[in-house]
Short mmCIF file of C-alpha atoms and ligand atoms in Angstrom, two decimals:
data_model
loop_
_atom_site.label_atom_id
_atom_site.label_comp_id
_atom_site.label_asym_id
_atom_site.label_seq_id
_atom_site.Cartn_x
_atom_site.Cartn_y
_atom_site.Cartn_z
CA MET A 28 9.43 29.89 7.56
CA ILE A 29 6.97 28.70 10.56
CA ILE A 30 8.52 32.17 11.76
CA SER A 31 6.71 34.33 10.01
CA LEU A 32 3.92 32.21 9.81
CA LYS A 33 4.15 32.65 13.38
CA LYS A 34 3.35 36.35 13.25
CA THR A 35 0.24 36.46 10.54
CA ASP A 36 -1.37 33.21 11.53
CA SER A 37 -0.58 31.93 15.19
CA GLU A 38 -3.26 29.89 14.90
CA ILE A 39 -1.83 28.21 11.96
CA ALA A 40 1.31 28.32 13.24
CA LYS A 41 0.80 26.24 16.60
CA LEU A 42 -1.32 23.49 14.86
CA ILE A 43 1.66 23.05 12.34
CA LEU A 44 4.16 22.99 15.29
CA LYS A 45 1.23 20.47 16.96
CA GLU A 46 1.30 18.07 14.20
CA GLU A 47 4.90 18.07 14.15
CA MET A 48 5.41 17.22 17.44
CA ARG A 49 2.55 14.23 16.99
CA GLN A 50 4.87 13.19 14.01
CA GLN A 51 8.07 13.10 16.57
CA GLU A 52 6.08 11.45 19.37
CA SER A 53 4.19 8.87 17.54
CA LEU A 54 5.25 5.48 15.89
CA ILE A 55 3.91 6.13 12.21
CA MET A 56 3.11 2.90 11.06
CA ILE A 57 0.51 3.61 7.78
CA PRO A 58 2.56 1.79 5.21
CA SER A 59 1.79 4.61 2.89
CA GLU A 60 3.36 7.69 5.02
CA ASN A 61 6.86 8.67 5.64
CA TYR A 62 9.37 11.30 6.59
CA THR A 63 10.07 13.54 3.71
CA SER A 64 14.05 15.17 4.00
CA LEU A 65 14.38 18.85 5.03
CA ALA A 66 15.31 19.48 1.58
CA VAL A 67 12.25 18.12 0.18
CA LYS A 68 10.39 19.82 2.23
CA GLU A 69 12.43 23.55 1.60
CA ALA A 70 11.66 22.43 -1.77
CA LEU A 71 8.57 22.16 -1.32
CA GLY A 72 8.18 25.51 0.63
CA SER A 73 9.49 27.40 -1.70
CA VAL A 74 9.00 30.34 -4.63
CA LEU A 75 8.15 27.78 -7.09
CA THR A 76 4.48 27.37 -5.39
CA ASP A 77 3.90 30.93 -7.11
CA LYS A 78 4.52 30.25 -10.99
CA TYR A 79 1.99 29.18 -13.29
CA SER A 80 3.43 26.86 -16.09
CA GLU A 81 0.55 25.07 -18.25
CA GLY A 82 1.75 22.84 -20.49
CA TYR A 83 5.33 20.93 -20.45
CA PRO A 84 8.78 22.19 -20.73
CA GLY A 85 9.59 23.98 -24.00
CA LYS A 86 5.83 24.67 -24.94
CA ARG A 87 3.96 26.79 -21.95
CA TYR A 88 1.33 28.55 -22.12
CA TYR A 89 2.51 31.28 -19.74
CA GLN A 90 5.80 33.45 -19.78
CA GLY A 91 8.50 33.10 -17.18
CA ASN A 92 9.32 29.51 -17.05
CA GLU A 93 12.51 28.91 -17.77
CA ILE A 94 13.49 28.06 -14.74
CA VAL A 95 10.43 25.91 -14.19
CA ASP A 96 11.58 24.35 -17.52
CA GLN A 97 15.06 23.10 -16.02
CA ILE A 98 13.38 21.95 -12.83
CA GLU A 99 10.80 19.51 -14.69
CA ARG A 100 13.41 18.34 -16.89
CA LEU A 101 15.44 17.51 -14.01
CA ALA A 102 12.53 15.80 -12.53
CA ILE A 103 11.78 13.88 -15.41
CA ILE A 104 15.56 12.45 -16.30
CA ARG A 105 15.85 11.31 -12.70
CA ALA A 106 13.02 9.49 -12.82
CA LYS A 107 13.74 7.96 -16.03
CA LYS A 108 16.99 7.08 -14.84
CA LEU A 109 16.09 5.91 -11.71
CA PHE A 110 13.10 3.58 -13.08
CA LYS A 111 14.49 2.99 -16.53
CA VAL A 112 11.78 3.63 -18.62
CA VAL A 113 11.47 5.87 -21.74
CA HIS A 114 8.45 8.33 -20.60
CA VAL A 115 7.71 10.11 -17.43
CA ASN A 116 5.17 12.64 -16.68
CA VAL A 117 5.65 14.05 -13.33
CA GLN A 118 2.64 16.68 -13.46
CA PRO A 119 -0.48 13.86 -12.10
CA HIS A 120 -1.57 15.87 -8.27
CA SER A 121 -2.01 12.52 -7.01
CA GLY A 122 -2.38 8.56 -7.53
CA CYS A 123 -6.40 8.98 -8.37
CA GLU A 124 -5.37 11.55 -10.96
CA GLY A 125 -2.53 9.54 -12.49
CA ASN A 126 -4.65 6.37 -12.62
CA LEU A 127 -7.70 8.32 -14.57
CA ALA A 128 -5.42 9.76 -16.73
CA ILE A 129 -3.87 6.80 -17.47
CA LEU A 130 -7.73 5.10 -18.35
CA PHE A 131 -8.53 8.62 -20.25
CA ALA A 132 -5.57 8.02 -22.44
CA VAL A 133 -6.10 4.24 -22.97
CA CYS A 134 -9.93 3.68 -23.16
CA GLU A 135 -12.70 4.71 -24.95
CA VAL A 136 -15.97 5.59 -22.37
CA GLY A 137 -17.00 2.26 -21.48
CA ASP A 138 -14.54 0.36 -22.05
CA PRO A 139 -13.73 -2.83 -19.53
CA ILE A 140 -11.12 -2.67 -16.76
CA LEU A 141 -9.79 -5.37 -14.53
CA SER A 142 -8.17 -4.38 -11.39
CA GLN A 143 -7.86 -6.00 -7.84
CA HIS A 144 -10.86 -5.87 -5.79
CA LEU A 145 -11.61 -2.89 -3.05
CA TYR A 146 -12.11 -5.37 -0.36
CA MET A 147 -9.21 -7.44 -1.30
CA GLY A 148 -6.62 -4.45 -1.15
CA GLY A 149 -7.57 -3.14 -4.58
CA HIS A 150 -7.63 0.89 -4.63
CA LEU A 151 -10.56 2.93 -5.69
CA SER A 152 -8.90 4.52 -8.96
CA MET A 153 -8.84 1.46 -10.59
CA GLY A 154 -12.91 1.30 -11.57
CA GLN A 155 -13.88 0.97 -7.69
CA GLN A 156 -18.07 1.36 -7.56
CA ALA A 157 -17.64 4.64 -5.16
CA SER A 158 -15.19 5.94 -7.59
CA VAL A 159 -16.19 8.31 -10.87
CA THR A 160 -13.47 5.48 -12.79
CA SER A 161 -16.42 2.69 -12.12
CA LYS A 162 -19.28 5.60 -13.75
CA TYR A 163 -17.09 6.18 -17.39
CA TYR A 164 -15.34 2.72 -17.61
CA LYS A 165 -16.84 -1.12 -17.28
CA PRO A 166 -15.24 -2.66 -13.72
CA TYR A 167 -14.38 -5.91 -13.70
CA TYR A 168 -12.77 -7.66 -10.21
CA TYR A 169 -10.15 -10.10 -8.85
CA GLY A 170 -9.34 -11.10 -5.64
CA LEU A 171 -7.27 -12.53 -3.50
CA THR A 172 -7.02 -16.12 -2.48
CA LYS A 173 -7.14 -16.79 1.81
CA GLU A 174 -3.28 -16.88 1.89
CA GLY A 175 -2.89 -13.20 0.47
CA ASP A 176 -1.77 -14.40 -3.12
CA ILE A 177 -3.34 -12.83 -6.54
CA ASN A 178 -5.84 -15.34 -7.51
CA TRP A 179 -4.52 -16.35 -10.27
CA GLN A 180 -7.33 -18.24 -11.57
CA GLU A 181 -9.67 -15.66 -11.47
CA LEU A 182 -8.38 -12.92 -12.69
CA GLU A 183 -6.90 -14.98 -16.00
CA SER A 184 -10.88 -16.31 -16.33
CA GLN A 185 -11.84 -12.73 -15.98
CA ALA A 186 -9.38 -11.58 -18.49
CA LYS A 187 -10.23 -13.93 -21.20
CA LYS A 188 -14.30 -13.34 -20.16
CA TYR A 189 -14.42 -9.77 -20.30
CA ARG A 190 -11.13 -8.88 -22.76
CA PRO A 191 -10.28 -5.75 -20.71
CA LYS A 192 -8.62 -2.94 -22.06
CA ILE A 193 -5.99 -2.74 -19.00
CA ILE A 194 -5.42 -4.78 -16.61
CA PHE A 195 -4.17 -3.19 -13.59
CA CYS A 196 -1.91 -4.66 -10.40
CA GLY A 197 -1.47 -2.90 -7.30
CA GLY A 198 -3.74 -1.20 -4.78
CA THR A 199 -3.49 -1.00 -0.85
CA GLY A 200 -3.25 -4.10 0.81
CA PHE A 201 -0.36 -6.99 -0.63
CA THR A 202 2.22 -8.02 1.53
CA LYS A 203 3.89 -9.91 -0.97
CA ILE A 204 6.25 -9.86 -4.06
CA PHE A 205 4.57 -8.67 -7.37
CA ASP A 206 5.00 -11.56 -9.81
CA PHE A 207 4.56 -8.42 -12.87
CA ALA A 208 5.83 -11.32 -15.68
CA LYS A 209 2.58 -13.29 -14.84
CA PHE A 210 0.50 -10.36 -14.95
CA ALA A 211 1.84 -9.72 -18.08
CA LYS A 212 1.53 -13.06 -19.76
CA ILE A 213 -1.94 -12.77 -19.02
CA ALA A 214 -2.86 -9.08 -20.35
CA ASP A 215 -0.79 -9.88 -23.53
CA LYS A 216 -2.70 -13.14 -23.75
CA VAL A 217 -6.00 -11.04 -23.93
CA GLY A 218 -4.39 -8.12 -26.11
CA ALA A 219 -4.70 -5.68 -22.87
CA TYR A 220 -2.99 -2.82 -21.80
CA PHE A 221 -0.69 -3.95 -18.01
CA VAL A 222 -0.16 -1.23 -15.85
CA ALA A 223 1.50 -1.51 -12.75
CA ASP A 224 0.56 0.64 -9.89
CA VAL A 225 3.76 0.73 -7.79
CA SER A 226 2.39 3.54 -5.50
CA HIS A 227 3.28 1.51 -2.32
CA ILE A 228 6.20 -0.47 -3.60
CA GLY A 229 7.50 2.81 -5.78
CA GLY A 230 10.55 3.50 -3.39
CA LEU A 231 11.61 -0.47 -3.05
CA ILE A 232 11.84 -0.31 -6.76
CA ALA A 233 13.86 2.36 -6.85
CA ALA A 234 16.33 0.92 -4.29
CA GLY A 235 16.07 -2.69 -6.20
CA VAL A 236 14.70 -4.32 -3.25
CA HIS A 237 11.48 -5.47 -5.17
CA PRO A 238 11.36 -6.31 -8.48
CA SER A 239 10.84 -3.72 -11.77
CA PRO A 240 7.71 -4.31 -13.56
CA LYS A 241 9.95 -2.12 -16.33
CA ASN A 242 9.81 -4.97 -18.86
CA HIS A 243 6.42 -6.18 -18.10
CA ALA A 244 4.21 -3.62 -18.01
CA HIS A 245 2.95 -1.08 -20.75
CA ILE A 246 2.49 1.84 -17.80
CA ILE A 247 4.08 2.00 -14.44
CA MET A 248 2.15 4.59 -11.99
CA THR A 249 3.42 5.51 -8.73
CA THR A 250 2.68 8.05 -5.99
CA THR A 251 5.81 9.77 -5.05
CA HIS A 252 4.95 10.32 -0.82
CA LYS A 253 4.99 6.93 0.47
CA THR A 254 8.21 4.49 0.27
CA LEU A 255 9.69 6.19 -2.45
CA ARG A 256 9.76 9.69 0.58
CA GLY A 257 8.82 12.34 -1.55
CA PRO A 258 6.22 15.16 -1.77
CA ARG A 259 2.44 13.97 -2.32
CA GLY A 260 2.11 13.48 -6.00
CA ALA A 261 2.65 11.12 -8.70
CA MET A 262 4.29 10.07 -11.73
CA ILE A 263 3.19 7.84 -15.02
CA MET A 264 5.81 6.14 -16.44
CA VAL A 265 5.74 4.54 -20.07
CA THR A 266 8.37 1.91 -20.60
CA LYS A 267 10.13 0.23 -24.25
CA LYS A 268 6.95 -2.28 -24.56
CA GLY A 269 4.40 0.03 -24.00
CA LEU A 270 5.74 2.22 -26.72
CA LYS A 271 6.40 -0.73 -29.07
CA LYS A 272 2.89 -1.55 -28.43
CA ASP A 273 1.80 2.18 -29.01
CA PRO A 274 4.20 4.87 -30.64
CA GLU A 275 1.97 7.25 -29.27
CA LEU A 276 1.34 6.20 -25.81
CA SER A 277 3.75 9.17 -24.51
CA LEU A 278 1.69 11.20 -25.98
CA LYS A 279 -1.42 10.33 -25.42
CA ILE A 280 -0.52 9.96 -21.69
CA ASP A 281 0.74 13.52 -21.44
CA LYS A 282 -2.11 15.11 -23.34
CA ALA A 283 -4.66 13.23 -21.06
CA VAL A 284 -2.59 14.66 -17.62
CA PHE A 285 -2.66 18.09 -19.33
CA PRO A 286 -5.15 19.60 -21.11
CA GLY A 287 -7.02 16.48 -20.08
CA LEU A 288 -7.33 16.53 -16.08
CA GLN A 289 -4.99 18.78 -15.22
CA GLY A 290 -4.23 22.91 -15.50
CA GLY A 291 -1.03 24.20 -13.88
CA PRO A 292 1.29 21.63 -12.60
CA HIS A 293 2.31 21.90 -8.76
CA ASN A 294 5.73 23.51 -9.81
CA ASN A 295 7.05 23.58 -5.90
CA ASN A 296 6.07 19.91 -5.59
CA ILE A 297 7.37 18.98 -8.82
CA THR A 298 10.58 20.55 -7.57
CA ALA A 299 10.80 18.58 -4.45
CA LEU A 300 10.06 15.31 -6.46
CA ALA A 301 13.22 16.32 -8.26
CA VAL A 302 15.12 16.32 -5.22
CA ALA A 303 13.24 13.41 -3.59
CA LEU A 304 14.57 11.70 -6.74
CA LYS A 305 18.16 12.42 -6.54
CA GLU A 306 18.27 11.05 -2.84
CA ALA A 307 16.45 7.47 -3.91
CA SER A 308 19.34 7.35 -6.37
CA GLY A 309 21.53 7.56 -3.55
CA PHE A 310 23.29 4.61 -1.95
CA ASP A 311 21.67 5.53 2.16
CA PHE A 312 18.40 5.30 0.03
CA GLN A 313 19.29 1.84 -0.92
CA GLN A 314 20.05 1.29 2.79
CA TYR A 315 16.69 2.75 4.12
CA ALA A 316 14.62 0.30 1.62
CA LYS A 317 16.48 -2.79 2.32
CA GLN A 318 15.88 -2.14 6.07
CA ILE A 319 12.06 -1.62 5.57
CA VAL A 320 11.74 -4.68 4.50
CA LYS A 321 14.01 -6.33 7.16
CA ASN A 322 12.22 -4.23 9.76
CA SER A 323 8.36 -5.84 7.80
CA LYS A 324 9.90 -9.24 8.19
CA ALA A 325 10.83 -8.72 11.78
CA LEU A 326 8.07 -7.17 13.06
CA ALA A 327 5.95 -9.55 11.33
CA ASP A 328 7.69 -12.66 12.41
CA LYS A 329 7.32 -11.15 16.06
CA LEU A 330 3.41 -10.75 15.96
CA ILE A 331 3.00 -14.45 14.22
CA LYS A 332 4.61 -15.43 17.67
CA TYR A 333 2.19 -13.71 19.52
CA ASP A 334 -0.40 -15.46 17.96
CA PHE A 335 -1.19 -12.70 15.42
CA LYS A 336 -3.03 -14.02 12.21
CA LEU A 337 -1.26 -12.53 9.45
CA ILE A 338 -2.41 -12.05 5.28
CA GLY A 339 0.11 -13.50 3.91
CA ASN A 340 1.65 -15.57 6.76
CA GLY A 341 4.18 -12.85 6.77
CA SER A 342 5.80 -9.74 4.85
CA LYS A 343 7.83 -9.57 2.15
CA ASN A 344 7.65 -5.93 1.80
CA HIS A 345 6.77 -2.51 3.43
CA MET A 346 3.63 -3.80 4.82
CA ILE A 347 2.03 -5.74 7.72
CA TRP A 348 -1.70 -7.03 7.07
CA ILE A 349 -3.52 -8.50 10.36
CA ASP A 350 -6.75 -10.60 10.33
CA LEU A 351 -7.69 -9.68 13.96
CA GLY A 352 -10.46 -11.98 13.92
CA ASN A 353 -9.00 -14.54 16.33
CA LYS A 354 -8.51 -11.88 18.94
CA ASN A 355 -11.85 -11.07 19.04
CA ILE A 356 -11.69 -7.34 17.89
CA ASP A 357 -12.32 -5.24 14.99
CA GLY A 358 -9.67 -2.96 12.94
CA TRP A 359 -11.76 -0.02 14.72
CA THR A 360 -11.21 -0.94 18.02
CA MET A 361 -7.71 -2.09 17.92
CA ALA A 362 -6.38 0.93 15.68
CA TRP A 363 -8.13 3.36 18.44
CA ALA A 364 -6.20 1.46 21.30
CA CYS A 365 -3.11 2.00 19.21
CA GLU A 366 -3.45 5.23 18.90
CA GLY A 367 -4.17 5.78 22.09
CA ALA A 368 -0.80 3.98 23.25
CA GLY A 369 0.87 6.49 20.15
CA ILE A 370 0.81 3.86 17.87
CA ILE A 371 -0.18 5.14 14.37
CA CYS A 372 -2.09 2.37 11.87
CA ASN A 373 -5.42 1.88 10.18
CA ARG A 374 -7.83 -0.34 10.00
CA GLN A 375 -8.50 -1.85 6.73
CA SER A 376 -10.58 -5.01 5.16
CA ILE A 377 -9.24 -8.60 4.66
CA PRO A 378 -9.50 -10.94 1.91
CA PHE A 379 -13.40 -12.46 2.20
CA ASP A 380 -14.05 -9.84 5.24
CA LYS A 381 -17.71 -10.13 6.94
CA LYS A 382 -17.14 -7.17 8.68
CA SER A 383 -18.08 -3.39 6.92
CA PRO A 384 -15.31 -1.54 6.01
CA TYR A 385 -15.53 1.26 8.44
CA TYR A 386 -15.21 -1.61 10.81
CA PRO A 387 -13.23 -4.17 9.50
CA SER A 388 -11.52 -7.33 10.84
CA GLY A 389 -8.33 -6.11 9.59
CA LEU A 390 -5.09 -4.00 10.46
CA ARG A 391 -2.08 -2.67 8.53
CA LEU A 392 0.82 -1.44 9.49
CA GLY A 393 4.36 -0.37 7.88
CA THR A 394 7.86 -0.15 8.18
CA PRO A 395 8.83 3.04 5.80
CA ALA A 396 8.50 5.74 8.35
CA ILE A 397 9.89 3.99 11.33
CA THR A 398 13.06 3.16 9.57
CA THR A 399 13.02 6.45 8.02
CA ARG A 400 13.69 7.26 11.90
CA GLY A 401 16.45 4.55 11.87
CA MET A 402 14.46 1.93 13.40
CA LYS A 403 15.93 -1.04 13.33
CA GLU A 404 14.80 -5.04 14.04
CA LYS A 405 15.61 -4.80 17.82
CA GLU A 406 12.81 -1.42 18.14
CA MET A 407 10.38 -3.91 15.94
CA ALA A 408 10.45 -6.61 19.10
CA LEU A 409 9.42 -3.86 21.16
CA ILE A 410 6.48 -2.62 18.71
CA ALA A 411 5.45 -5.93 18.35
CA ASN A 412 5.26 -6.50 22.52
CA TRP A 413 3.47 -3.42 22.80
CA LEU A 414 0.72 -4.57 20.08
CA ASN A 415 0.26 -7.50 21.79
CA ASN A 416 -0.29 -5.86 24.95
CA ILE A 417 -2.51 -3.82 23.72
CA ALA A 418 -4.38 -6.55 22.09
CA GLU A 419 -4.60 -8.83 25.14
CA TYR A 420 -5.41 -5.74 27.10
CA LEU A 421 -8.45 -5.57 24.70
CA LYS A 422 -9.58 -8.61 25.15
CA ARG A 423 -9.67 -8.62 29.29
CA ILE A 424 -11.48 -5.27 29.47
CA ASP A 425 -15.38 -5.11 28.85
CA LEU A 426 -15.78 -3.16 25.35
CA GLY A 427 -19.67 -3.18 26.41
CA ASN A 428 -21.90 -2.86 23.06
CA ILE A 429 -19.16 -2.73 20.10
CA GLY A 430 -20.02 -4.99 17.31
CA ALA A 431 -23.69 -5.35 18.25
CA LYS A 432 -26.34 -5.79 15.75
CA ASP A 433 -28.24 -2.83 16.84
CA LYS A 434 -26.52 -0.17 15.52
CA GLU A 435 -27.57 2.39 17.60
CA LYS A 436 -26.07 0.90 20.89
CA ASP A 437 -22.84 0.02 19.07
CA GLN A 438 -22.26 3.70 18.46
CA LEU A 439 -22.84 4.33 21.64
CA ALA A 440 -20.38 1.47 22.80
CA ARG A 441 -17.35 2.75 19.99
CA LYS A 442 -18.38 6.80 21.16
CA LYS A 443 -17.68 5.81 24.70
CA PHE A 444 -14.81 3.53 24.24
CA LYS A 445 -13.07 5.80 21.93
CA GLN A 446 -13.29 8.65 24.84
CA ARG A 447 -11.78 6.24 27.30
CA ILE A 448 -9.21 4.65 25.47
CA LEU A 449 -7.37 7.88 25.12
CA LYS A 450 -7.28 8.27 28.72
CA ASP A 451 -6.74 4.78 29.97
CA GLN A 452 -4.43 4.38 32.13
CA TYR A 453 -2.62 1.21 31.03
CA ILE A 454 -2.50 2.08 27.20
CA LEU A 455 -1.17 5.12 28.33
CA LYS A 456 1.63 3.92 29.86
CA ILE A 457 2.63 2.01 26.15
CA LYS A 458 2.27 5.52 25.21
CA GLU A 459 5.00 6.75 28.01
CA GLN A 460 7.35 3.92 26.52
CA VAL A 461 6.70 4.91 22.83
CA GLN A 462 7.47 8.01 23.27
CA ILE A 463 10.74 7.34 25.31
CA LEU A 464 11.61 5.37 21.78
CA CYS A 465 10.66 8.19 19.80
CA HIS A 466 12.90 10.32 21.23
CA LYS A 467 15.71 8.15 20.85
CA PHE A 468 15.32 8.40 17.18
CA PRO A 469 13.91 11.79 16.30
CA VAL A 470 12.62 13.06 12.86
CA ASN A 471 14.15 16.00 10.45
CA SER A 472 12.50 18.81 11.96
CA ILE A 473 12.59 22.19 10.48
CA VAL A 474 11.75 23.62 13.67
CA ASN A 475 14.77 22.27 15.07
CA SER A 476 16.88 23.41 11.77
CA ILE A 477 15.92 26.74 11.88
CA VAL A 478 16.20 26.84 16.08
CA ASN A 479 19.85 25.19 15.47
CA SER A 480 21.05 27.50 12.56
CA ILE A 481 20.08 30.74 14.92
CA ASN A 482 22.03 28.99 18.22
CA LYS A 483 24.99 28.74 15.64
N1 DSN B 519 -4.34 5.52 0.76
C1 DSN B 519 -3.31 4.76 0.20
C2 DSN B 519 -2.88 3.81 1.21
O1 DSN B 519 -2.85 4.15 2.12
O2 DSN B 519 -2.77 2.85 0.77
C3 DSN B 519 -3.31 4.49 -1.34
O3 DSN B 519 -3.71 5.75 -1.88
#
């Protein structure tokens, strides 16, 4: 693959190799990222990228889809079996399109919808102000409690007051186990569709490590590239309960995806998804999913010992959500210092955050990718120690005007900090140790596999 690319476009080939090196030599701790297998990557880069197939298996608007039909059917069968649902659409290009298709299928323009607030871990695609979904539907929100639980009281009173057409659960920030039955009870009371967006925990559900919403939700949406460890994309699933509420629901979802929102499906993605779904039904995947949760707990417990304040006071899934308030640093500063040390995470607003979403008070970490590399509890202790060293170091050094009320001063200070921290000797020492650890847990690499096959 990379061999022809080098001939055609050495500039891009070099950048791909650099990115591969970055992924190899850093601790990828963004909870929504992962490493796909070589098999998934091969399927993604296959001839299936060349085919047009608007429509669905057995009813396409283009000729030449005999094989594509077989592949898409396989992906659907595997997804149905894995998630125990009655209908699956594997064509959405992303989670945003998946949620938009659900809204389009179920709601009329202007209908009220209810979801977790963006600043409390919700997701843009469920009616947040900056998203197109808030222009077409009337969004209302519920939040989290200070302890990181769903604010059930608020959810129920908003549901009763506004009678939403859809109640969404899920988003980008939640460190506990979702009580899907409780969501369903409220949704049923007000006659709403209950849509479980399980994008983050899709892989944990597939492996039986997190309870499934299949008996509670009408519709389940998941992206396919997070804990599920497939290619980028999404699936919309209809449950038995969903079909009972509306026997036409599957049809409405399919029509909303195509021709409603999308044209040709990305067949290489669907092919790679079929592979990932096969992988996800195996024993190794179950072990991996169990270890994600063990690692997350181990890391969370250690961080608490280092006096990090965690939203939810720990982690019951793959995610750790830190309130950096007591460390006197913001998420932006910590995330850049971590990047300097080769630990890649992301800053995130915390419930009731007084800071802006771009410079929030929180930091979000996840264990899926490092678990895919084979890391376990012992390595989590090392990572917690490095994170603590970074936070303590940031307390000791002069951060200048970072956080100053004067925006210009703040921006200048941040610019200087970014340049400095990536070259800081103390931070680079941690980076060296991070790299030593990464070398002990190599990532499947297409380049390595080509080199190995040539050497054989
Ligand atoms: N952007 C994803 C996340 O990081 O949680 C959600 O789409």
